[in-house]
Short mmCIF file of C-alpha atoms and ligand atoms in Angstrom, two decimals:
data_model
loop_
_atom_site.label_atom_id
_atom_site.label_comp_id
_atom_site.label_asym_id
_atom_site.label_seq_id
_atom_site.Cartn_x
_atom_site.Cartn_y
_atom_site.Cartn_z
CA MET A 64 -26.07 1.09 44.57
CA ASP A 65 -29.37 1.11 42.43
CA SER A 66 -30.78 4.32 44.37
CA TYR A 67 -27.83 6.44 43.61
CA SER A 68 -28.24 9.69 41.51
CA THR A 69 -26.09 10.60 38.96
CA LYS A 70 -24.60 13.35 41.07
CA GLN A 71 -23.88 10.65 43.74
CA LEU A 72 -22.32 8.23 41.36
CA VAL A 73 -20.17 10.88 40.18
CA GLU A 74 -18.93 11.82 43.58
CA GLN A 75 -18.27 8.16 44.72
CA ASP A 76 -16.46 7.46 41.40
CA LEU A 77 -14.30 10.57 42.20
CA LYS A 78 -13.48 9.40 45.50
CA TYR A 79 -12.35 5.85 44.63
CA ILE A 80 -11.67 5.62 41.17
CA TRP A 81 -8.13 6.77 39.33
CA HIS A 82 -8.96 6.80 35.48
CA PRO A 83 -6.80 5.66 32.99
CA CYS A 84 -4.66 7.96 30.94
CA SER A 85 -5.96 10.97 32.57
CA GLN A 86 -4.94 13.82 34.89
CA MET A 87 -7.49 13.52 37.52
CA LYS A 88 -7.25 17.13 38.00
CA ASP A 89 -9.43 17.64 34.72
CA TYR A 90 -12.17 15.92 36.13
CA GLU A 91 -12.74 18.69 38.67
CA GLU A 92 -14.24 20.58 35.65
CA LEU A 93 -15.06 17.47 33.29
CA LYS A 94 -16.94 14.87 35.36
CA PRO A 95 -16.96 11.39 34.68
CA ILE A 96 -19.90 10.47 32.54
CA ILE A 97 -21.64 7.45 33.99
CA VAL A 98 -22.51 5.35 31.23
CA ASP A 99 -25.69 3.16 31.90
CA HIS A 100 -26.17 1.09 28.79
CA GLY A 101 -25.13 0.96 25.09
CA SER A 102 -26.55 0.05 21.65
CA GLY A 103 -25.06 -0.02 18.15
CA VAL A 104 -22.59 2.90 18.04
CA LYS A 105 -24.27 4.88 20.53
CA LEU A 106 -23.81 5.11 24.46
CA TYR A 107 -26.39 6.48 27.04
CA ASP A 108 -25.73 8.02 30.30
CA LYS A 109 -27.24 7.76 33.48
CA ASP A 110 -29.74 10.52 32.58
CA GLY A 111 -30.58 9.04 29.39
CA LYS A 112 -28.48 11.52 27.06
CA GLU A 113 -27.00 9.66 23.79
CA TYR A 114 -23.65 10.14 22.86
CA ILE A 115 -22.27 8.35 19.17
CA ASP A 116 -19.31 6.33 20.28
CA ILE A 117 -17.08 7.47 17.19
CA VAL A 118 -13.94 6.23 18.43
CA SER A 119 -15.27 2.84 19.10
CA SER A 120 -14.28 3.16 23.02
CA TRP A 121 -10.65 3.09 22.34
CA TRP A 122 -10.90 1.22 19.11
CA CYS A 123 -12.04 -1.78 20.18
CA ASN A 124 -15.81 -2.19 19.64
CA LEU A 125 -16.27 -3.61 16.30
CA LEU A 126 -19.53 -4.47 15.63
CA GLY A 127 -21.56 -2.28 18.03
CA HIS A 128 -22.21 -2.16 21.95
CA CYS A 129 -24.40 -4.90 23.24
CA ASN A 130 -24.36 -6.80 19.75
CA PRO A 131 -27.19 -9.24 20.05
CA ALA A 132 -25.19 -11.85 18.65
CA ILE A 133 -22.23 -11.31 20.62
CA ASN A 134 -24.17 -11.10 23.65
CA ALA A 135 -26.17 -14.26 23.14
CA ALA A 136 -22.83 -15.97 22.59
CA VAL A 137 -21.64 -14.78 26.15
CA LYS A 138 -24.76 -15.87 27.59
CA GLU A 139 -24.47 -19.39 26.18
CA GLN A 140 -20.63 -20.00 27.09
CA ILE A 141 -21.22 -18.39 30.78
CA ASP A 142 -23.37 -21.61 31.57
CA LYS A 143 -20.85 -23.87 30.23
CA LEU A 144 -17.54 -22.99 31.44
CA GLU A 145 -16.48 -19.40 32.65
CA HIS A 146 -12.74 -20.18 32.78
CA VAL A 147 -9.87 -22.93 33.02
CA ILE A 148 -6.60 -23.15 33.63
CA PHE A 149 -4.95 -23.18 29.95
CA ALA A 150 -1.92 -25.27 30.66
CA ASN A 151 -2.49 -28.89 29.69
CA PHE A 152 -6.42 -27.88 29.57
CA SER A 153 -8.11 -26.66 26.66
CA HIS A 154 -11.53 -26.08 25.42
CA GLU A 155 -13.79 -26.08 22.39
CA PRO A 156 -14.04 -22.40 21.64
CA ALA A 157 -10.30 -21.73 22.03
CA ILE A 158 -9.81 -24.44 19.31
CA LYS A 159 -12.42 -23.42 17.03
CA LEU A 160 -11.35 -19.97 17.19
CA CYS A 161 -7.78 -20.80 15.95
CA GLU A 162 -9.42 -22.78 12.89
CA GLU A 163 -11.17 -19.82 12.08
CA LEU A 164 -8.57 -17.43 12.51
CA MET A 165 -6.14 -19.55 10.20
CA GLU A 166 -8.79 -18.64 7.00
CA MET A 167 -8.06 -15.05 7.41
CA ILE A 168 -4.59 -14.47 9.03
CA PRO A 169 -1.37 -13.90 6.75
CA LYS A 170 0.28 -16.69 5.48
CA GLY A 171 2.71 -18.68 7.36
CA LEU A 172 1.12 -17.62 10.94
CA CYS A 173 -0.10 -20.83 12.42
CA LYS A 174 0.79 -20.98 15.99
CA PHE A 175 -1.21 -19.05 18.50
CA ASN A 176 -0.25 -18.14 22.18
CA PHE A 177 -2.83 -16.38 24.09
CA SER A 178 -3.01 -13.46 26.70
CA ASP A 179 -5.37 -10.87 28.15
CA ASN A 180 -4.62 -7.25 26.49
CA GLY A 181 -2.54 -5.78 23.81
CA SER A 182 0.39 -4.60 25.71
CA ALA A 183 0.56 -8.50 27.15
CA ALA A 184 0.77 -9.76 23.53
CA VAL A 185 3.42 -7.25 22.54
CA GLU A 186 5.62 -8.30 25.58
CA CYS A 187 5.11 -11.73 24.67
CA SER A 188 5.72 -11.24 21.05
CA LEU A 189 9.39 -9.59 22.34
CA LYS A 190 10.14 -12.14 24.55
CA MET A 191 9.22 -15.14 22.07
CA ALA A 192 11.81 -13.35 19.52
CA PHE A 193 14.41 -12.77 21.78
CA GLN A 194 14.31 -16.41 22.83
CA TYR A 195 14.15 -17.72 19.35
CA GLN A 196 17.41 -15.89 18.49
CA TYR A 197 18.94 -17.23 21.37
CA GLN A 198 17.90 -20.86 20.91
CA THR A 199 18.51 -20.79 17.15
CA GLY A 200 22.44 -19.79 17.99
CA LYS A 201 22.19 -16.11 17.56
CA PRO A 202 22.48 -14.93 21.00
CA LYS A 203 24.08 -11.65 19.93
CA LYS A 204 20.48 -10.56 18.56
CA LYS A 205 18.94 -9.22 21.79
CA ARG A 206 17.91 -5.67 20.95
CA PHE A 207 14.76 -4.41 19.47
CA MET A 208 14.03 -1.90 16.67
CA CYS A 209 10.85 0.03 16.25
CA LEU A 210 9.57 3.30 14.54
CA SER A 211 9.83 6.74 16.07
CA ASP A 212 6.16 7.67 16.95
CA GLY A 213 5.29 4.46 17.58
CA TYR A 214 2.94 3.03 20.36
CA HIS A 215 2.71 -0.60 21.50
CA GLY A 216 1.11 -0.29 24.96
CA GLU A 217 2.39 0.78 28.16
CA THR A 218 4.05 -2.23 30.19
CA ILE A 219 7.66 -1.70 30.56
CA GLY A 220 8.50 -3.85 27.46
CA ALA A 221 5.89 -2.43 25.07
CA LEU A 222 7.02 1.24 26.39
CA SER A 223 10.66 0.39 25.69
CA VAL A 224 9.53 -0.15 21.65
CA GLY A 225 7.11 2.93 21.67
CA THR A 226 8.65 6.31 21.24
CA MET A 227 6.11 8.70 22.47
CA ASP A 228 7.47 10.84 25.24
CA LEU A 229 3.89 11.39 26.33
CA TYR A 230 3.97 7.99 27.82
CA ALA A 231 7.50 7.11 28.17
CA LYS A 232 9.38 9.88 28.82
CA ILE A 233 9.41 9.74 32.46
CA TYR A 234 10.32 5.81 32.76
CA LYS A 235 13.16 6.16 30.28
CA PRO A 236 15.43 4.71 33.18
CA MET A 237 13.64 1.39 33.43
CA LEU A 238 13.32 0.87 29.96
CA MET A 239 15.26 -1.23 27.41
CA ASP A 240 17.96 0.35 24.90
CA THR A 241 15.98 0.29 21.57
CA ILE A 242 16.99 1.22 18.25
CA ARG A 243 14.46 3.87 17.01
CA ILE A 244 13.99 4.00 13.09
CA GLN A 245 12.69 7.53 11.65
CA ALA A 246 9.07 6.72 11.08
CA PRO A 247 7.50 7.89 7.52
CA ASP A 248 5.73 11.31 8.20
CA CYS A 249 3.58 11.26 4.96
CA TYR A 250 1.53 14.96 6.03
CA ARG A 251 5.18 16.64 6.58
CA CYS A 252 7.30 14.60 4.06
CA PRO A 253 10.64 15.91 4.44
CA TYR A 254 11.34 14.51 0.37
CA GLY A 255 8.11 16.56 -0.71
CA LYS A 256 6.26 13.63 -1.75
CA CYS A 257 3.22 12.48 -1.21
CA ARG A 258 1.72 9.50 0.27
CA ASP A 259 -0.27 8.17 -2.82
CA CYS A 260 3.23 8.81 -5.06
CA CYS A 261 6.15 8.25 -3.24
CA GLN A 262 8.83 5.12 -3.52
CA CYS A 263 8.77 5.36 0.38
CA GLU A 264 12.14 7.51 0.25
CA CYS A 265 12.15 7.72 3.87
CA PHE A 266 13.07 3.90 3.79
CA GLU A 267 16.56 4.91 3.81
CA HIS A 268 16.47 5.45 7.73
CA ALA A 269 15.67 1.87 8.12
CA GLU A 270 18.41 0.89 5.78
CA LYS A 271 20.85 2.62 7.71
CA ASP A 272 19.64 1.44 10.87
CA PHE A 273 19.66 -2.24 9.78
CA GLU A 274 23.06 -1.82 8.05
CA LEU A 275 24.49 -0.53 11.54
CA TYR A 276 22.40 -2.75 14.14
CA ALA A 277 21.02 -5.73 12.68
CA ASP A 278 23.71 -8.05 14.26
CA GLU A 279 22.55 -7.15 17.57
CA THR A 280 18.80 -7.04 16.60
CA ALA A 281 16.27 -9.56 17.33
CA ALA A 282 13.04 -8.03 15.89
CA VAL A 283 11.54 -4.85 14.46
CA ILE A 284 8.19 -4.14 15.59
CA VAL A 285 5.92 -1.74 13.77
CA GLU A 286 2.30 -0.63 13.82
CA PRO A 287 1.40 -1.37 9.92
CA LEU A 288 0.06 1.35 8.17
CA LEU A 289 -1.46 3.31 10.78
CA GLN A 290 0.54 4.87 13.67
CA GLY A 291 -2.49 5.10 15.74
CA SER A 292 -1.70 6.75 19.04
CA ALA A 293 0.86 9.55 17.16
CA GLY A 294 -2.40 10.97 15.88
CA MET A 295 -3.30 8.34 13.02
CA LYS A 296 -0.20 8.70 11.22
CA MET A 297 -0.45 6.73 8.08
CA TYR A 298 1.93 5.34 5.71
CA PRO A 299 2.19 3.28 2.24
CA ALA A 300 2.00 -0.51 2.13
CA LEU A 301 5.18 -0.32 0.38
CA TYR A 302 7.05 0.43 3.32
CA LEU A 303 6.11 -2.71 4.87
CA LYS A 304 6.91 -4.59 1.61
CA LYS A 305 10.49 -3.05 2.05
CA LEU A 306 10.73 -3.73 5.64
CA ARG A 307 10.03 -7.56 4.93
CA GLU A 308 12.70 -7.85 2.43
CA LEU A 309 15.25 -5.83 4.55
CA CYS A 310 14.21 -8.29 7.63
CA ASP A 311 14.71 -11.24 5.41
CA ARG A 312 18.25 -9.79 4.24
CA TYR A 313 19.28 -9.13 7.83
CA ASP A 314 17.85 -12.08 9.46
CA VAL A 315 15.81 -9.80 11.70
CA LEU A 316 12.48 -11.08 12.87
CA LEU A 317 9.36 -8.85 11.93
CA ILE A 318 6.82 -8.15 14.41
CA ALA A 319 3.10 -6.85 13.32
CA ASP A 320 1.33 -5.23 15.94
CA GLU A 321 -1.98 -5.38 14.63
CA ILE A 322 -3.63 -4.37 17.91
CA ALA A 323 -5.26 -1.39 16.46
CA THR A 324 -5.56 -2.35 12.67
CA GLY A 325 -6.85 -5.99 12.79
CA PHE A 326 -10.16 -6.76 11.99
CA GLY A 327 -11.06 -4.71 9.16
CA ARG A 328 -10.51 -1.28 10.75
CA THR A 329 -8.07 -0.60 7.60
CA GLY A 330 -10.62 -1.79 5.17
CA LYS A 331 -8.85 -5.42 4.80
CA MET A 332 -8.71 -7.74 7.70
CA PHE A 333 -5.41 -7.02 8.51
CA ALA A 334 -3.15 -4.24 7.71
CA PHE A 335 -0.64 -6.59 6.51
CA ASP A 336 -2.91 -7.70 3.61
CA HIS A 337 -2.54 -4.16 2.15
CA ALA A 338 1.12 -5.30 1.77
CA GLY A 339 0.65 -8.63 0.36
CA VAL A 340 3.40 -9.90 2.50
CA SER A 341 3.43 -11.82 6.30
CA PRO A 342 5.05 -11.04 9.45
CA ASP A 343 7.00 -13.47 11.63
CA ILE A 344 4.90 -12.65 14.46
CA MET A 345 1.29 -10.92 14.73
CA CYS A 346 0.01 -9.32 17.86
CA ILE A 347 -3.90 -8.73 17.91
CA SER A 348 -6.50 -7.81 20.59
CA LYS A 349 -9.04 -5.19 20.55
CA GLY A 350 -11.58 -5.87 17.75
CA LEU A 351 -10.59 -9.75 18.15
CA THR A 352 -13.67 -10.05 20.80
CA GLY A 353 -15.74 -7.26 19.11
CA GLY A 354 -14.02 -5.00 21.80
CA TYR A 355 -15.89 -7.02 24.37
CA MET A 356 -13.34 -9.11 26.68
CA PRO A 357 -9.81 -8.70 27.39
CA MET A 358 -8.30 -11.01 25.06
CA ALA A 359 -5.21 -10.94 22.84
CA ILE A 360 -3.10 -13.48 20.99
CA THR A 361 0.51 -13.35 19.79
CA ILE A 362 0.65 -15.66 16.69
CA THR A 363 3.64 -16.80 15.12
CA THR A 364 5.00 -19.30 12.51
CA GLN A 365 6.02 -23.11 12.50
CA GLU A 366 9.54 -22.19 12.58
CA ILE A 367 9.52 -20.03 15.54
CA TYR A 368 7.45 -22.54 17.44
CA ASP A 369 9.87 -25.41 16.51
CA ALA A 370 12.90 -23.50 17.91
CA PHE A 371 11.16 -24.10 21.26
CA TYR A 372 10.43 -27.48 20.96
CA ALA A 373 12.40 -30.15 22.40
CA ASP A 374 12.80 -32.32 25.52
CA TYR A 375 11.97 -30.77 28.96
CA SER A 376 15.49 -31.03 30.28
CA GLU A 377 16.48 -29.01 27.42
CA GLY A 378 14.89 -25.89 29.08
CA LYS A 379 13.86 -24.50 25.73
CA ALA A 380 10.01 -24.02 26.75
CA PHE A 381 8.29 -20.63 26.25
CA MET A 382 7.83 -19.79 29.99
CA HIS A 383 5.35 -17.25 29.51
CA SER A 384 1.38 -17.34 30.88
CA HIS A 385 -1.36 -14.93 32.03
CA THR A 386 -4.05 -16.57 34.40
CA TYR A 387 -6.89 -15.67 31.71
CA SER A 388 -4.99 -16.97 28.82
CA GLY A 389 -7.46 -18.42 26.27
CA ASN A 390 -10.55 -17.46 28.42
CA PRO A 391 -13.32 -19.31 27.29
CA LEU A 392 -15.85 -16.10 27.38
CA GLY A 393 -13.40 -14.05 24.86
CA CYS A 394 -13.27 -16.72 22.55
CA ALA A 395 -16.75 -17.15 22.47
CA CYS A 396 -17.01 -13.75 21.60
CA ALA A 397 -14.28 -14.04 18.97
CA LEU A 398 -16.29 -16.79 17.48
CA ALA A 399 -19.35 -14.78 17.33
CA VAL A 400 -17.61 -11.83 15.70
CA GLN A 401 -16.30 -14.50 12.89
CA LYS A 402 -19.55 -15.93 12.43
CA LEU A 403 -21.05 -12.16 12.00
CA PHE A 404 -18.00 -11.23 9.42
CA ARG A 405 -18.92 -14.30 7.57
CA GLU A 406 -22.51 -14.02 7.56
CA GLU A 407 -23.16 -10.38 7.35
CA ASN A 408 -20.71 -8.87 4.70
CA ILE A 409 -19.15 -6.84 7.48
CA LEU A 410 -16.18 -5.78 5.75
CA GLU A 411 -17.48 -5.21 2.10
CA ASN A 412 -20.28 -3.16 3.73
CA ALA A 413 -17.67 -1.19 5.72
CA GLN A 414 -15.70 -0.46 2.88
CA LYS A 415 -18.60 1.24 1.17
CA ARG A 416 -19.66 3.44 4.28
CA ALA A 417 -15.83 4.24 4.71
CA VAL A 418 -16.30 5.93 0.98
CA TYR A 419 -19.38 7.84 2.29
CA LEU A 420 -17.63 9.11 5.38
CA ASN A 421 -14.67 10.26 3.81
CA ASN A 422 -16.36 12.12 1.03
CA ARG A 423 -18.86 13.64 3.56
CA LEU A 424 -16.06 14.84 5.85
CA ASN A 425 -14.30 16.24 2.84
CA GLU A 426 -17.47 17.97 1.67
CA ARG A 427 -18.34 19.28 5.35
CA LEU A 428 -14.58 20.05 6.91
CA GLY A 429 -12.32 19.98 4.01
CA ASP A 430 -12.29 23.77 3.80
CA TYR A 431 -12.34 24.66 7.16
CA LYS A 432 -9.48 27.26 7.93
CA HIS A 433 -7.47 25.14 10.49
CA MET A 434 -7.89 21.74 8.69
CA GLY A 435 -4.59 20.66 7.98
CA GLU A 436 -5.45 17.11 6.48
CA ILE A 437 -7.99 14.56 6.37
CA ARG A 438 -6.36 11.65 6.02
CA HIS A 439 -8.26 8.01 5.79
CA LEU A 440 -7.75 4.17 5.74
CA GLY A 441 -10.69 1.97 6.21
CA LEU A 442 -13.48 3.80 8.07
CA ILE A 443 -10.49 5.58 10.12
CA ASN A 444 -10.66 9.27 9.31
CA ALA A 445 -8.17 11.58 10.96
CA MET A 446 -8.52 15.26 10.97
CA GLU A 447 -5.47 17.16 11.69
CA LEU A 448 -5.96 20.83 12.93
CA VAL A 449 -3.28 23.05 12.70
CA LYS A 450 -2.64 26.89 13.33
CA ASP A 451 -1.96 27.27 9.31
CA PRO A 452 -2.36 25.00 6.86
CA SER A 453 -0.14 26.70 4.59
CA THR A 454 3.00 25.97 7.07
CA LYS A 455 1.46 22.79 8.39
CA GLU A 456 2.58 24.60 11.66
CA GLY A 457 0.67 23.04 14.71
CA PHE A 458 -1.23 24.88 17.64
CA ASP A 459 0.60 25.54 20.79
CA GLY A 460 0.17 22.31 22.82
CA GLY A 461 -0.63 24.29 25.92
CA LEU A 462 -3.59 25.71 24.57
CA ARG A 463 -5.15 21.97 24.39
CA THR A 464 -7.23 22.92 21.11
CA GLY A 465 -8.18 19.32 20.46
CA TYR A 466 -9.47 18.90 24.21
CA SER A 467 -11.62 21.82 24.06
CA ILE A 468 -13.11 20.63 20.76
CA TYR A 469 -13.61 17.27 22.40
CA LYS A 470 -15.61 18.73 25.58
CA LYS A 471 -17.54 20.81 23.28
CA ALA A 472 -18.53 17.52 21.25
CA LEU A 473 -19.32 15.76 24.40
CA GLU A 474 -22.26 18.38 25.44
CA LYS A 475 -23.48 17.85 21.91
CA GLY A 476 -23.37 13.98 22.23
CA LEU A 477 -20.37 12.80 20.26
CA LEU A 478 -17.59 10.90 21.92
CA LEU A 479 -14.61 12.43 19.68
CA ARG A 480 -11.74 11.90 22.01
CA PRO A 481 -8.67 13.35 20.18
CA LEU A 482 -5.33 12.63 19.91
CA GLY A 483 -3.63 15.96 20.77
CA ASP A 484 -4.95 18.38 17.98
CA VAL A 485 -5.68 15.34 15.80
CA LEU A 486 -9.74 14.55 16.05
CA TYR A 487 -10.53 11.11 14.40
CA PHE A 488 -13.39 8.79 13.45
CA ASN A 489 -12.68 5.15 14.30
CA PRO A 490 -16.23 3.84 14.61
CA PRO A 491 -17.65 0.37 15.02
CA LEU A 492 -17.79 -1.26 11.43
CA ILE A 493 -21.50 -1.40 11.32
CA ILE A 494 -22.07 2.59 11.30
CA ASN A 495 -24.79 3.46 9.21
CA GLU A 496 -25.12 6.86 6.73
CA GLU A 497 -27.45 8.68 8.99
CA GLU A 498 -25.17 7.87 12.08
CA ILE A 499 -22.37 9.10 10.02
CA ASP A 500 -24.19 12.48 8.78
CA LYS A 501 -25.03 13.24 12.53
CA ALA A 502 -21.42 12.69 13.69
CA ILE A 503 -20.23 14.70 11.27
CA GLU A 504 -22.53 17.39 11.75
CA LEU A 505 -21.80 17.71 15.58
CA CYS A 506 -17.96 17.27 15.23
CA ALA A 507 -18.27 20.20 12.61
CA GLU A 508 -20.38 22.51 15.10
CA SER A 509 -17.62 21.65 17.74
CA ILE A 510 -14.70 22.49 15.81
CA GLU A 511 -16.53 25.88 14.70
CA GLU A 512 -17.54 26.73 17.92
CA ILE A 513 -13.48 26.71 19.32
CA LEU A 514 -12.02 27.59 15.83
CA GLY A 515 -14.17 28.99 13.55
CA LYS A 516 -14.97 27.85 9.97
N1 PLP B 839 -0.43 -1.64 20.45
C1 PLP B 839 -1.39 -0.89 19.68
C2 PLP B 839 -0.87 -0.69 18.43
C3 PLP B 839 -2.13 -0.13 20.28
O1 PLP B 839 -2.98 0.70 19.78
C4 PLP B 839 -2.57 -0.45 21.67
C5 PLP B 839 -3.55 0.35 22.65
O2 PLP B 839 -4.41 0.93 22.10
C6 PLP B 839 -1.74 -1.29 22.16
C7 PLP B 839 -0.77 -1.85 21.67
C8 PLP B 839 -1.95 -1.83 23.90
O3 PLP B 839 -3.14 -2.59 23.93
P1 PLP B 839 -3.94 -2.65 25.39
O4 PLP B 839 -4.19 -1.18 25.77
O5 PLP B 839 -4.68 -3.75 25.36
O6 PLP B 839 -2.61 -2.96 26.60
#
């Protein structure tokens, strides 16, 4: 393999590999980019071309590619123990990781169920909620509520509580019958309010649905503050506070999907921290290992855990497992990430650069004729491109405007994979000002070449 040219590697890739979330026919024109190595916010292809990874490789790379401290942690761990069955067996990295996480997760969460990807953590949370309700004498509570435009992964359970047709439509006959609450839509607010000055008037939809369906609902699941896959849609923390109250009033569990928002992405460690309330179950993945290893955790309360704790003969155990649960390499990465957070003021520095990034983006791109909105949360900045900002009417989806800009940006050395016509920056938290400036410049040039200024 070493002697393959880039061209040969591309040919062999297309011969064998079915890439995720892709129409493979698109690859006839836009060939796969063969990445050779990474460093910090940058990726380098086989021919030495540099790309700024402004989307953190699907929002998971947290502290830079090939971060020396995380690399060292993996190297040290791999010579000790690569993996071990996690039923009845345990290991120090997993135990220490739970201790570390206890210091930072929302209050009340204290029991950790490990899995190996975000969708698996979501499946785990749904099953846990369902079984909890059943085992605490509420067998009628077996449905789930979720927000419209939500995304929680692509396995069947996770798709059932997601509402994005792009991923779910074809599979509808296979999915659970879930209750969809109309989500906040702050950019096109039907109440004529704005994100920073509303009282979450749109929460009336949740209230109505709880009134109608809470008796049959085990849990409601949300992406807190940020509906990522829907186009980085952002909504106020007050919504979560109200949802917590409603869940308490109607005895419905609240599941926080912090897979995309966890570990400082929103400016605080977890998105729920902005609301000052705790969920009953929280799913984490992606940034947990710095984006190094497929690892996820579903974390819950003592109360939920206790509902499964009984003599074996009662059949109350949570019979849910994944082969790679608690993988020691993943735990070693996660511990290294936590150490860096503690020792290098990652969160504080990221907050400062978040202000810089948003200011610079607004200065450079704010007046572009097709810029609908630049919304931001932590270092996440989303630019919604529209046909006409005065009406907020979007482009015809068939034009694939965002995709055209993506291709242009790639030519220039910026990995700016869009969500429809929403371009976004969601960089590793360690990005510096110079890298921000360069990424903005490349983004601006790419937009100009497709849409003009
Ligand atoms: N939940 C949210 C909010 C996500 O953003 C994602 C992935 O992007 C998932 C769940 C699914 O995670 P995974 O792709 O690891 O299955």
